[in-house]
Amino acid sequence: MMTERRDEAGHVPATGSADPLDTELRPGEEPTTTGTLFLVMIILMIIIAIWVILYLRLLDR
């Protein structure tokens, strides 16, 4: 029977590796998501603006 290696806190490493250097991403290689929230907020504001315009146009019928 195979047992999983655990660290001091009792957690199993995410990729099944006991050594952090064997994981898929090293700390310096983690992807950055710099503008994600900014772009999502702009897209949501555009969607809301379209809904408001459609709503106002339907009220004027």
CSV table of C-alpha atoms in Angstrom, one decimal:
chain,number,residue,atom,x,y,z
A,1,MET,CA,0.0,0.0,0.0
A,2,MET,CA,1.4,3.4,-1.0
A,3,THR,CA,1.2,6.2,1.5
A,4,GLU,CA,1.3,9.9,0.6
A,5,ARG,CA,4.0,12.1,2.0
A,6,ARG,CA,2.8,15.0,4.1
A,7,ASP,CA,4.4,18.2,5.4
A,8,GLU,CA,4.5,19.3,9.0
A,9,ALA,CA,1.0,20.7,8.8
A,10,GLY,CA,-0.3,17.4,7.4
A,11,HIS,CA,-1.0,18.7,3.9
A,12,VAL,CA,-0.2,16.7,0.8
A,13,PRO,CA,1.7,18.7,-1.9
A,14,ALA,CA,-0.6,19.8,-4.7
A,15,THR,CA,1.3,18.0,-7.5
A,16,GLY,CA,2.1,14.9,-5.5
A,17,SER,CA,5.7,16.0,-5.0
A,18,ALA,CA,7.3,16.2,-1.6
A,19,ASP,CA,9.9,18.7,-2.9
A,20,PRO,CA,8.6,22.2,-3.8
A,21,LEU,CA,11.2,22.4,-6.6
A,22,ASP,CA,9.5,19.4,-8.3
A,23,THR,CA,6.2,21.2,-8.6
A,24,GLU,CA,4.9,22.5,-11.9
A,25,LEU,CA,5.5,26.2,-11.2
A,26,ARG,CA,8.3,27.7,-9.2
A,27,PRO,CA,7.5,30.8,-7.1
A,28,GLY,CA,9.2,33.1,-9.7
A,29,GLU,CA,7.2,31.6,-12.6
A,30,GLU,CA,3.7,32.1,-11.2
A,31,PRO,CA,1.5,33.8,-13.8
A,32,THR,CA,0.4,37.3,-13.1
A,33,THR,CA,-3.1,38.5,-13.7
A,34,THR,CA,-2.5,42.2,-13.5
A,35,GLY,CA,-5.4,43.7,-15.6
A,36,THR,CA,-8.0,41.0,-15.1
A,37,LEU,CA,-10.2,42.8,-12.6
A,38,PHE,CA,-9.9,46.1,-14.6
A,39,LEU,CA,-11.0,44.4,-17.8
A,40,VAL,CA,-13.8,42.5,-16.2
A,41,MET,CA,-15.2,45.7,-14.7
A,42,ILE,CA,-15.1,47.5,-18.0
A,43,ILE,CA,-16.9,44.6,-19.7
A,44,LEU,CA,-19.6,44.6,-17.0
A,45,MET,CA,-20.0,48.4,-17.3
A,46,ILE,CA,-20.5,48.0,-21.0
A,47,ILE,CA,-23.1,45.3,-20.5
A,48,ILE,CA,-25.0,47.4,-17.9
A,49,ALA,CA,-24.9,50.4,-20.2
A,50,ILE,CA,-26.4,48.4,-23.1
A,51,TRP,CA,-29.2,47.1,-20.8
A,52,VAL,CA,-29.9,50.7,-19.6
A,53,ILE,CA,-30.0,51.9,-23.2
A,54,LEU,CA,-32.4,49.1,-24.3
A,55,TYR,CA,-34.6,49.7,-21.2
A,56,LEU,CA,-34.9,53.4,-21.9
A,57,ARG,CA,-35.6,52.8,-25.6
A,58,LEU,CA,-38.4,50.4,-24.7
A,59,LEU,CA,-39.9,52.9,-22.3
A,60,ASP,CA,-40.2,55.4,-25.1
A,61,ARG,CA,-42.3,53.1,-27.3
